[in-house]
Tab-separated table of C-alpha atoms and ligand atoms in Angstrom:
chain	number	residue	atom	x	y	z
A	1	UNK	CA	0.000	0.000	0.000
A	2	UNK	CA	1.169	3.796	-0.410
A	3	UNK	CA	0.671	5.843	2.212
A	4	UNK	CA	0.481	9.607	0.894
A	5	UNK	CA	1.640	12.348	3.689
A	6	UNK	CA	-0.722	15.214	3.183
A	7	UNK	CA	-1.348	19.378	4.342
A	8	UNK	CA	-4.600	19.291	6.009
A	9	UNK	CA	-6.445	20.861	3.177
A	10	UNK	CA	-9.951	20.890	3.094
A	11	UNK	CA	-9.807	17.952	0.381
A	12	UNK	CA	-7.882	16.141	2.645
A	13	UNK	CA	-9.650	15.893	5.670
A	14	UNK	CA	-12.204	15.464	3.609
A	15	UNK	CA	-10.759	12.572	2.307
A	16	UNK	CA	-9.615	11.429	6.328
A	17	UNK	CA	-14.121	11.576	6.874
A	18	UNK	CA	-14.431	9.068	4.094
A	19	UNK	CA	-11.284	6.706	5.012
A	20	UNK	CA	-13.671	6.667	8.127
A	21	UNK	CA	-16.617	6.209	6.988
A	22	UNK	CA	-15.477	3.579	4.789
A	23	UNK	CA	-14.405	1.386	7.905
A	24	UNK	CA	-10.412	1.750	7.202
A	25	UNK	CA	-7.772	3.665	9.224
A	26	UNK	CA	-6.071	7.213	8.940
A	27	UNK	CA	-3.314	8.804	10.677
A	28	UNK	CA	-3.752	12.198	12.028
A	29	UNK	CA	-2.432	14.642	14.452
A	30	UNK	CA	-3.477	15.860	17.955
A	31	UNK	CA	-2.353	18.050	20.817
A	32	UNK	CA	-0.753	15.446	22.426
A	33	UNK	CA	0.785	12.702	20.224
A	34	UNK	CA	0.003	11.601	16.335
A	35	UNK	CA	-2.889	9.347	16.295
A	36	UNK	CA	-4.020	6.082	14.517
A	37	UNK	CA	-7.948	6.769	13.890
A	38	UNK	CA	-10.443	4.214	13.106
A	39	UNK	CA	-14.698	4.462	13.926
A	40	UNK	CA	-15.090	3.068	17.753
A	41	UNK	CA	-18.247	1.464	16.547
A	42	UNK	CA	-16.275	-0.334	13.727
A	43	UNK	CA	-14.753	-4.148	15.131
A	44	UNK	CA	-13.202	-4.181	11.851
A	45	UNK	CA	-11.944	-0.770	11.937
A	46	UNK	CA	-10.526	-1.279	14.748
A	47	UNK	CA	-8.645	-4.693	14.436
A	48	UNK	CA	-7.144	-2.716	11.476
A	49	UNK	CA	-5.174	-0.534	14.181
A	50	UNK	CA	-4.040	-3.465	16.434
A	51	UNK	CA	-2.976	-5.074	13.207
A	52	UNK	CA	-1.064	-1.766	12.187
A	53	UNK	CA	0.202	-1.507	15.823
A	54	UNK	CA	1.094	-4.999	16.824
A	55	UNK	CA	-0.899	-3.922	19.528
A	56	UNK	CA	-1.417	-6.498	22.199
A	57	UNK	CA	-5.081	-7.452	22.410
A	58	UNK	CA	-5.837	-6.768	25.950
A	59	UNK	CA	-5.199	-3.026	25.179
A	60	UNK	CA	-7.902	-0.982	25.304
A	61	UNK	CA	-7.754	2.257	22.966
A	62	UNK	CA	-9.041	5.966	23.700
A	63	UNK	CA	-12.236	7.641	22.078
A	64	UNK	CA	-12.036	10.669	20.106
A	65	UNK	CA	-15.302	13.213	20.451
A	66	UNK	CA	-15.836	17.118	19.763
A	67	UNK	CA	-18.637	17.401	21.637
A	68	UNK	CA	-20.823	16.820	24.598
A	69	UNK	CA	-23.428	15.581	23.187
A	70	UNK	CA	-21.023	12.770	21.483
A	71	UNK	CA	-19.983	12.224	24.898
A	72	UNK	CA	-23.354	10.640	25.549
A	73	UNK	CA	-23.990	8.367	22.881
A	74	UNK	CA	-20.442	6.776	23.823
A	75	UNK	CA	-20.950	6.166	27.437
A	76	UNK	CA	-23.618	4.865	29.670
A	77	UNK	CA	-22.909	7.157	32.742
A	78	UNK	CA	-20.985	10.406	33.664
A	79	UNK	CA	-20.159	10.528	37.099
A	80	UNK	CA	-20.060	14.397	39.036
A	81	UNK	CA	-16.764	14.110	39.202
A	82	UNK	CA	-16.556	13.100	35.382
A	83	UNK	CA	-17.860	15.768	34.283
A	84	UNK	CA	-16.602	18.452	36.505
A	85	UNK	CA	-12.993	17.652	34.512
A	86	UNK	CA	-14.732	17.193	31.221
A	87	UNK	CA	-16.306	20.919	31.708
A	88	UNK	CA	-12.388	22.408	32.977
A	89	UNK	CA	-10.195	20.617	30.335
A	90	UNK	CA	-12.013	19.922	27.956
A	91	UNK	CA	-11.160	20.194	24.799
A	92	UNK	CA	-7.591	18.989	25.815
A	93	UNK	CA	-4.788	16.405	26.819
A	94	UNK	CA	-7.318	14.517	29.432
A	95	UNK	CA	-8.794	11.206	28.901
A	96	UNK	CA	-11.372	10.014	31.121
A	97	UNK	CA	-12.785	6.087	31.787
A	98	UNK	CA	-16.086	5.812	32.239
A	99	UNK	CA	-18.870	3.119	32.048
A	100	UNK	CA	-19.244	1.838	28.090
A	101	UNK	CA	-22.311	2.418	26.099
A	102	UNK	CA	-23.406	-0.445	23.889
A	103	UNK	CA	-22.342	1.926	20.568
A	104	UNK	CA	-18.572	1.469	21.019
A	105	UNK	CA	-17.830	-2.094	20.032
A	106	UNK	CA	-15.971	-4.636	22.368
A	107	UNK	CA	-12.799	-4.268	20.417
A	108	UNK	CA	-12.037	-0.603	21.397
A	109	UNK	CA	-12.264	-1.723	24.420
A	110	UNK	CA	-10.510	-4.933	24.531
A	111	UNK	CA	-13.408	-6.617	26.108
A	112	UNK	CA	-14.095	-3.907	29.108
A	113	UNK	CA	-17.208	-2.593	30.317
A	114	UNK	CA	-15.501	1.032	30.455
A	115	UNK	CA	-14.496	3.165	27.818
A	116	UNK	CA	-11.655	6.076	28.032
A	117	UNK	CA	-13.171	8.888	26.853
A	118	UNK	CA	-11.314	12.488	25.547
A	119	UNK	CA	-12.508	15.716	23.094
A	120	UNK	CA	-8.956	16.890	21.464
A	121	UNK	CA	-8.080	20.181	20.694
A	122	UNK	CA	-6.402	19.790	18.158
A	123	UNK	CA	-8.330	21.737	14.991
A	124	UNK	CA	-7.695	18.861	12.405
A	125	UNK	CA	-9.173	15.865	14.844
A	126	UNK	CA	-11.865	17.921	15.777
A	127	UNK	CA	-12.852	18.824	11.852
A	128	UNK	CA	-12.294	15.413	11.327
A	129	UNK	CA	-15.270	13.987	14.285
A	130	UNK	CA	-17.143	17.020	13.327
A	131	UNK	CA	-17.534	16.875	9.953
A	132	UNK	CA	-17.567	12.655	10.191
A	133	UNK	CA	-19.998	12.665	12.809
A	134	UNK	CA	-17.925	9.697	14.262
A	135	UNK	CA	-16.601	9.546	17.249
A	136	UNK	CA	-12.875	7.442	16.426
A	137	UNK	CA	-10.803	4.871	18.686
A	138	UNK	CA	-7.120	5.932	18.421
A	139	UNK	CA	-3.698	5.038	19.672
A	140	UNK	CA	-0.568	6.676	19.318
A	141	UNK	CA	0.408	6.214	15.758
A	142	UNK	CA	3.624	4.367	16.646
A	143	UNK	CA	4.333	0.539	16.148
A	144	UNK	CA	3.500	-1.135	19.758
A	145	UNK	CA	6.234	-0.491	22.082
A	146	UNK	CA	8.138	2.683	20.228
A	147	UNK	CA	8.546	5.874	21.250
A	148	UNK	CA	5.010	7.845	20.609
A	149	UNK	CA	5.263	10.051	17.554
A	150	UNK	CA	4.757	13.745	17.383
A	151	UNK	CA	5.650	14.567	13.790
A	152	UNK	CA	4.114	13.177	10.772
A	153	UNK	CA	7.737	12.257	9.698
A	154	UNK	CA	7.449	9.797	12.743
A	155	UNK	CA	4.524	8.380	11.883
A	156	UNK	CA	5.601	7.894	8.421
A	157	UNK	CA	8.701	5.795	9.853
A	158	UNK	CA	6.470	3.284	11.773
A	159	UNK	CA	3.136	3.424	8.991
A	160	UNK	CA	4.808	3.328	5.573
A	161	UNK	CA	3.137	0.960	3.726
A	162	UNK	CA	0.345	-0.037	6.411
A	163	UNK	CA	-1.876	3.089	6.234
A	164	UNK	CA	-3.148	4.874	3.381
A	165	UNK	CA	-3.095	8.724	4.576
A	166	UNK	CA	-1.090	10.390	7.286
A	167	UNK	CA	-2.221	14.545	7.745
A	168	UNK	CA	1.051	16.192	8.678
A	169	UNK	CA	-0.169	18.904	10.944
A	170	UNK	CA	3.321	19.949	12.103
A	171	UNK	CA	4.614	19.326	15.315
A	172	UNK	CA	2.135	18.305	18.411
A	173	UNK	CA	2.062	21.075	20.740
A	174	UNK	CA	2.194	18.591	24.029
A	175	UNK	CA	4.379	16.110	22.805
A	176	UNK	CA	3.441	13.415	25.438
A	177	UNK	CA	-0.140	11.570	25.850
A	178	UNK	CA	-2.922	12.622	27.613
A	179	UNK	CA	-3.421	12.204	31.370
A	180	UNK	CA	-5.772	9.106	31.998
A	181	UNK	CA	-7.917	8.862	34.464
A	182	UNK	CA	-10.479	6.589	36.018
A	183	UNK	CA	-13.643	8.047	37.151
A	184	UNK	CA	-15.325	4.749	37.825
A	185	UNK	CA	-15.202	4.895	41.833
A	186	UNK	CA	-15.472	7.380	44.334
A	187	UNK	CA	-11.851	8.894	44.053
A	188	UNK	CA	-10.584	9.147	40.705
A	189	UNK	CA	-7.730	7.636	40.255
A	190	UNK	CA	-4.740	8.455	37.283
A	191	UNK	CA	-3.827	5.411	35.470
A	192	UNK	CA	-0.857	7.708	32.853
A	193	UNK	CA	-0.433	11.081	34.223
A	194	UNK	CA	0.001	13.697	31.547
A	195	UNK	CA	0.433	17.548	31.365
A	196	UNK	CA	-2.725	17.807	33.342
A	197	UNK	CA	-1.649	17.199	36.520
A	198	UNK	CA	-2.702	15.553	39.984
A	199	UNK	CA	-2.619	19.205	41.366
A	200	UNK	CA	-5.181	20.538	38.599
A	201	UNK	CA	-8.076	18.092	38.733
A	202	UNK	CA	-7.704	18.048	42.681
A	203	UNK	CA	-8.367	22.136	42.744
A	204	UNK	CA	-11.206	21.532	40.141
A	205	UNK	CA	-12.728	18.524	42.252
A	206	UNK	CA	-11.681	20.216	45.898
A	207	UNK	CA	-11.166	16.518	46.890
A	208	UNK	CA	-8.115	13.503	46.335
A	209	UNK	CA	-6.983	12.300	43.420
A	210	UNK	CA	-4.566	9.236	43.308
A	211	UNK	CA	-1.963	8.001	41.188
A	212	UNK	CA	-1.811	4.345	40.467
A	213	UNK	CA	1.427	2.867	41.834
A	214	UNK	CA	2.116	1.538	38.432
A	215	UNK	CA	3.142	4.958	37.180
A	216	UNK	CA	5.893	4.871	39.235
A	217	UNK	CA	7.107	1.002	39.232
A	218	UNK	CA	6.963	-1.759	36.992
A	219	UNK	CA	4.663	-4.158	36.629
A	220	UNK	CA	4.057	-7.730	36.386
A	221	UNK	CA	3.515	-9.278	33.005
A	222	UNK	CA	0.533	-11.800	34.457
A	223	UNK	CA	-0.602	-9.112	37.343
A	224	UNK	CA	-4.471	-7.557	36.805
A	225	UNK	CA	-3.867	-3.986	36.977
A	226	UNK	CA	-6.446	-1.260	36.207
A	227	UNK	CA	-4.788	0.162	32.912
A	228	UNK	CA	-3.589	-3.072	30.671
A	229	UNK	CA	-1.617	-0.227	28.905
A	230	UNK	CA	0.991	-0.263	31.968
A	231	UNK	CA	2.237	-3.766	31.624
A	232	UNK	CA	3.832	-3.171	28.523
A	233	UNK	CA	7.907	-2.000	27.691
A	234	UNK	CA	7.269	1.279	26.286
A	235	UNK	CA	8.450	4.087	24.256
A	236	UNK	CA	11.310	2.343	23.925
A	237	UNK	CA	14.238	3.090	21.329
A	238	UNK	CA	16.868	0.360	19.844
A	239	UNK	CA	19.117	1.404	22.293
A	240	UNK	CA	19.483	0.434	25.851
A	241	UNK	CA	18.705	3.449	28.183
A	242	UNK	CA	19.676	3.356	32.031
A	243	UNK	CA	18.736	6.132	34.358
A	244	UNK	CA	21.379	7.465	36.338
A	245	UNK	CA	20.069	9.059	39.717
A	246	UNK	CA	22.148	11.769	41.481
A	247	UNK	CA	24.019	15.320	41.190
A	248	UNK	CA	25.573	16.484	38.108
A	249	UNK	CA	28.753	16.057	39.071
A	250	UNK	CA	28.232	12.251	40.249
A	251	UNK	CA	26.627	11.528	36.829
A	252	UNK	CA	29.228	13.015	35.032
A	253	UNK	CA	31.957	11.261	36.673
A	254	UNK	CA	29.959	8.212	36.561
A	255	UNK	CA	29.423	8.096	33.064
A	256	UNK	CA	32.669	9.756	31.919
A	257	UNK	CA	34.133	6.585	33.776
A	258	UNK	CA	32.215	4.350	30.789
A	259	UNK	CA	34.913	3.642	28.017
A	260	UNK	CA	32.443	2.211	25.422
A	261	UNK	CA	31.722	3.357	22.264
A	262	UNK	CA	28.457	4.197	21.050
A	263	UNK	CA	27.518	5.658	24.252
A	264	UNK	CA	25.090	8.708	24.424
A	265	UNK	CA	24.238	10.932	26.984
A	266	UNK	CA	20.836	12.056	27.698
A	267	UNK	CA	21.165	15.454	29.622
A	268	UNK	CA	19.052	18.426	30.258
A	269	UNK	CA	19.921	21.955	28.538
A	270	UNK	CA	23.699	23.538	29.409
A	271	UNK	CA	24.975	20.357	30.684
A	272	UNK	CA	26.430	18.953	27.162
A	273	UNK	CA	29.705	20.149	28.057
A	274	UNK	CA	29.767	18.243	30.905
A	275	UNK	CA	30.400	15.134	29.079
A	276	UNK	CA	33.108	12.655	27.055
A	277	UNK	CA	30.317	10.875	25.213
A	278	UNK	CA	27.821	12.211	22.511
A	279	UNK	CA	24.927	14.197	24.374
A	280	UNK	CA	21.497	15.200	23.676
A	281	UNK	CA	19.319	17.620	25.821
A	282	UNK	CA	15.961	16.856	26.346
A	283	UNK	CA	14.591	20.655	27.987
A	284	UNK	CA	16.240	22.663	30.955
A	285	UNK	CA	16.459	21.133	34.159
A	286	UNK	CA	13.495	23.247	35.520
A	287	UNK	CA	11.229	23.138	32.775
A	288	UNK	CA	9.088	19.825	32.283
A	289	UNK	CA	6.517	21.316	30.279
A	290	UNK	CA	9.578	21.229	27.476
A	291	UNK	CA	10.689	18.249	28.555
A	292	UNK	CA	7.055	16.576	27.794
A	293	UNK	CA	7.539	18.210	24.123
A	294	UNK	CA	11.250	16.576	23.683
A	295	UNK	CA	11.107	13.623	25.468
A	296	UNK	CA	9.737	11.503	22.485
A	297	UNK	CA	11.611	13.439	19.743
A	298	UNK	CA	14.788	12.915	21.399
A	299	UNK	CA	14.510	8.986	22.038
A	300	UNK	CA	13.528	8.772	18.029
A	301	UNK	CA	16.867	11.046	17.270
A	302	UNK	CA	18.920	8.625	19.252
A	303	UNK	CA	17.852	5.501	17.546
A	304	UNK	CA	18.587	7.716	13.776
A	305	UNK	CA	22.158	8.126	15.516
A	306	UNK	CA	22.256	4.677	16.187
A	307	UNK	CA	22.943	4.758	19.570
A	308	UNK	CA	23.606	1.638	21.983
A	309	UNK	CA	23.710	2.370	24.696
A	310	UNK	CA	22.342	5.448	26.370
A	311	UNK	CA	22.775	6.659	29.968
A	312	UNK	CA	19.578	9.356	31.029
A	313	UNK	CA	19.407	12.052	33.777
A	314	UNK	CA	16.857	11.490	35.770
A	315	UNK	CA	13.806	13.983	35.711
A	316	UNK	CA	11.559	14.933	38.582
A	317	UNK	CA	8.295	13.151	39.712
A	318	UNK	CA	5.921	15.925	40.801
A	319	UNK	CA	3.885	17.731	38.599
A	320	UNK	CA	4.119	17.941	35.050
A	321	UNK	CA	6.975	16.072	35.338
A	322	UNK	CA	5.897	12.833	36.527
A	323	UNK	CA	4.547	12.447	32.859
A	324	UNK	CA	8.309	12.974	31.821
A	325	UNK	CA	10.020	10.536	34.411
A	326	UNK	CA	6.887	7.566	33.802
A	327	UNK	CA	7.784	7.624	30.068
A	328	UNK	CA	11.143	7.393	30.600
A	329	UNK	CA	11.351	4.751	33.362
A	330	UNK	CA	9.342	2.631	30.367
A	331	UNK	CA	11.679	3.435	28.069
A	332	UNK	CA	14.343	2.473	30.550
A	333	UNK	CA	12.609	-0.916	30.945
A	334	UNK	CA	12.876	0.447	34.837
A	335	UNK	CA	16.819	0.918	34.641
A	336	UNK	CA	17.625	3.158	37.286
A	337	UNK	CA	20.813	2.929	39.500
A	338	UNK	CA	21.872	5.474	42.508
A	339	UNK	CA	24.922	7.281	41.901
B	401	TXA	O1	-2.964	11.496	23.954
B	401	TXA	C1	-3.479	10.409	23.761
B	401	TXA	O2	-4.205	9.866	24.626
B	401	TXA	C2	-3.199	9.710	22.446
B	401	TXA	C3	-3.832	10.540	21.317
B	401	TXA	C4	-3.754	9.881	19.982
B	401	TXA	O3	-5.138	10.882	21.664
B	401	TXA	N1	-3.661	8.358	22.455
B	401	TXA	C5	-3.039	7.399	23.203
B	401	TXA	O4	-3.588	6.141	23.102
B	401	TXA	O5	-2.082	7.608	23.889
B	401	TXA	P1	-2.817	4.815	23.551
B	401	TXA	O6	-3.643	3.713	23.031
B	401	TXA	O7	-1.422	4.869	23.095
B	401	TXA	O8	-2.929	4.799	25.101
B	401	TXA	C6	-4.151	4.527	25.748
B	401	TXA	C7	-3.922	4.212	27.195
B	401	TXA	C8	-3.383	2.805	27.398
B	401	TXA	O9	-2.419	2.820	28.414
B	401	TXA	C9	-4.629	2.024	27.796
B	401	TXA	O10	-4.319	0.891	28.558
B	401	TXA	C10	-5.405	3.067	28.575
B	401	TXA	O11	-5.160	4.282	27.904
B	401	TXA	N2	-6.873	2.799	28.527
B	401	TXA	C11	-7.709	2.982	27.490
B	401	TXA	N3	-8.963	2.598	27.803
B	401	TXA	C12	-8.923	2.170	29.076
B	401	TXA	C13	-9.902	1.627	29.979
B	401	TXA	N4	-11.174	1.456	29.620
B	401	TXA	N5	-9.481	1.294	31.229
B	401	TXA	C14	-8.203	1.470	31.599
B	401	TXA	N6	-7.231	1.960	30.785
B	401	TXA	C15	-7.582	2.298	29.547
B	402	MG	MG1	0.593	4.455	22.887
């Protein structure tokens, strides 16, 4: 198959609507990471995009919807709480599981009875549901277990040949998935925390929020946990990536102590110099909110350098940046020594 990369003309998502309609599978960007979009109600839609993916079949996907009245016909029940978030951040990176209506087929949902839910901001998904009318399952646009993508030039790497159209809206704003959260008890609970933090959705809610432990630890292949998506190696690159804990100056002289080759350093801005091995900054030190917009960018550019083996500083875990430091422990397969 050739897949065409395309300017979202008016033609084109045009052309994205029908690609829908017609029960087949189209690429397309959104304020968070590129997306893989096929009709929720679709089975065979969507066994297109675990095909695509190599997507494990226990992993549920995310619906797309532009507006509230979408939000209805794809769930059975929206909880206060649910919609107190849906009214502050929506449109916007935050996903929210709720109870499944019968319209979204078993396969989004990998056999569930809930259904993540989120309405993108993103102008070209939301033309694309709007002028559609359906509301579309989609996963990052990345083969299983990659780094997401957030340029159409990434998608292109992991989809040539398996999709028909990819819309190149430029660069995704976010750069790192939405926040997920379950609304299905009394607290909510984040199962993938995102740029919409904890702190946020607890001032909107004036009550607790938790984080699941997973987003901090690994997790057992054969364990039940609440978000199948967190069993999985992740966003991982070719190359092996250990995160090294400590000071500056103890991860310098710990990794300047490395005499391999093909060793790369993954540092955060004004550090390069630091350094006897190859080095790529991923945002300043203080900054997560560019970190979140490198993070996936940079873990692509180190697999086009060919890099083995790649020793990480190690970013925060409060705030934005706990959605930098749960991507990269993934991508680490949990590598992380004390210096
Ligand atoms: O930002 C995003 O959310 C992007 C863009 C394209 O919208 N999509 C995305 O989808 O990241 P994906 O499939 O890569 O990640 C979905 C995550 C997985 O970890 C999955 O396990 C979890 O959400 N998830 C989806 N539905 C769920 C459900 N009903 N219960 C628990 N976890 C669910
Ligand atoms: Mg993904």
């Amino acid at each position: 198959m050739d897949t065409i990369v395309a300017k979202p003309t008016e033609q084109v998502i045009e052309k994205a609507c029908e690609i829908l309609r017609n029960g087949d599978i189209v690429a397309i960007p959104t304020e968070t990471v590129y997306g893989l979009a096929g009709d929720a109600s679709n089975a065979d839609a969507i066994k297109k995009i675990f095909t695509a993916k190599g997507r494990p079949q226990d992993n549920p996907l995310i619906v797309h919807i532009s507006n509230m009245d979408m939000l209805n016909k794809v769930v059975s029940q929206v909880s206060q709480d649910a919609m107190k978030l849906a009214n502050a951040f929506w449109p916007g990176p935050l996903t929210i599981i709720m109870p499944k209506s019968k319209y979204i087929c078993d396969e989004t949902c990998a056999g569930l009875d809930s259904v993540g839910v989120r309405m993108p901001s993103n102008e070209i998904a939301r033309k694309i549901i709007e002028i559609s009318q359906i509301p579309f399952a989609a996963p990052s646009a990345n083969i299983s277990g990659r780094p997401s993508p957030t340029t159409a030039e990434d998608v292109f790497a992991d989809m040539n040949g398996k999709i028909s159209l990819i819309i190149d809206g430029g660069e995704c704003s976010a750069g790192v998935e939405s926040t997920v959260v379950s609304c299905l008890n009394d607290t909510p609970i984040i199962l993938r925390p995102g740029v919409i933090t904890k702190e946020q959705m607890e001032l909107v809610l004036g009550h607790n929020v938790e984080i699941a432990k997973e987003v901090l630890n690994g997790v057992n292949k054969d364990s039940k946990v609440l978000s199948p998506g967190m069993k999985y190696k992740h966003y991982s690159p070719n190359a092996d990536i250990t995160i090294v804990k400590g000071t500056l100056d103890n991860f310098a002289k710990y990794v300047n102590g490395i005499k391999d080759n093909d060793v790369y350093i993954m540092c955060f801005d004004g550090e390069n110099e630091k350094f006897v091995h190859p080095s790529i900054s991923y945002g300043p030190i203080d900054q997560p909110q560019i970190q979140t917009h490198k993070l996936f960018s940079v873990l692509r550019q180190l697999d086009r350098l060919g890099a083995k083996v790649v020793y990480a500083r190690c970013p925060d875990t409060n705030g934005v940046a706990l959605a930098v430091y749960n991507r990269l422990i993934r991508a680490a397969g949990f590598k992380i020594i004390d210096v």
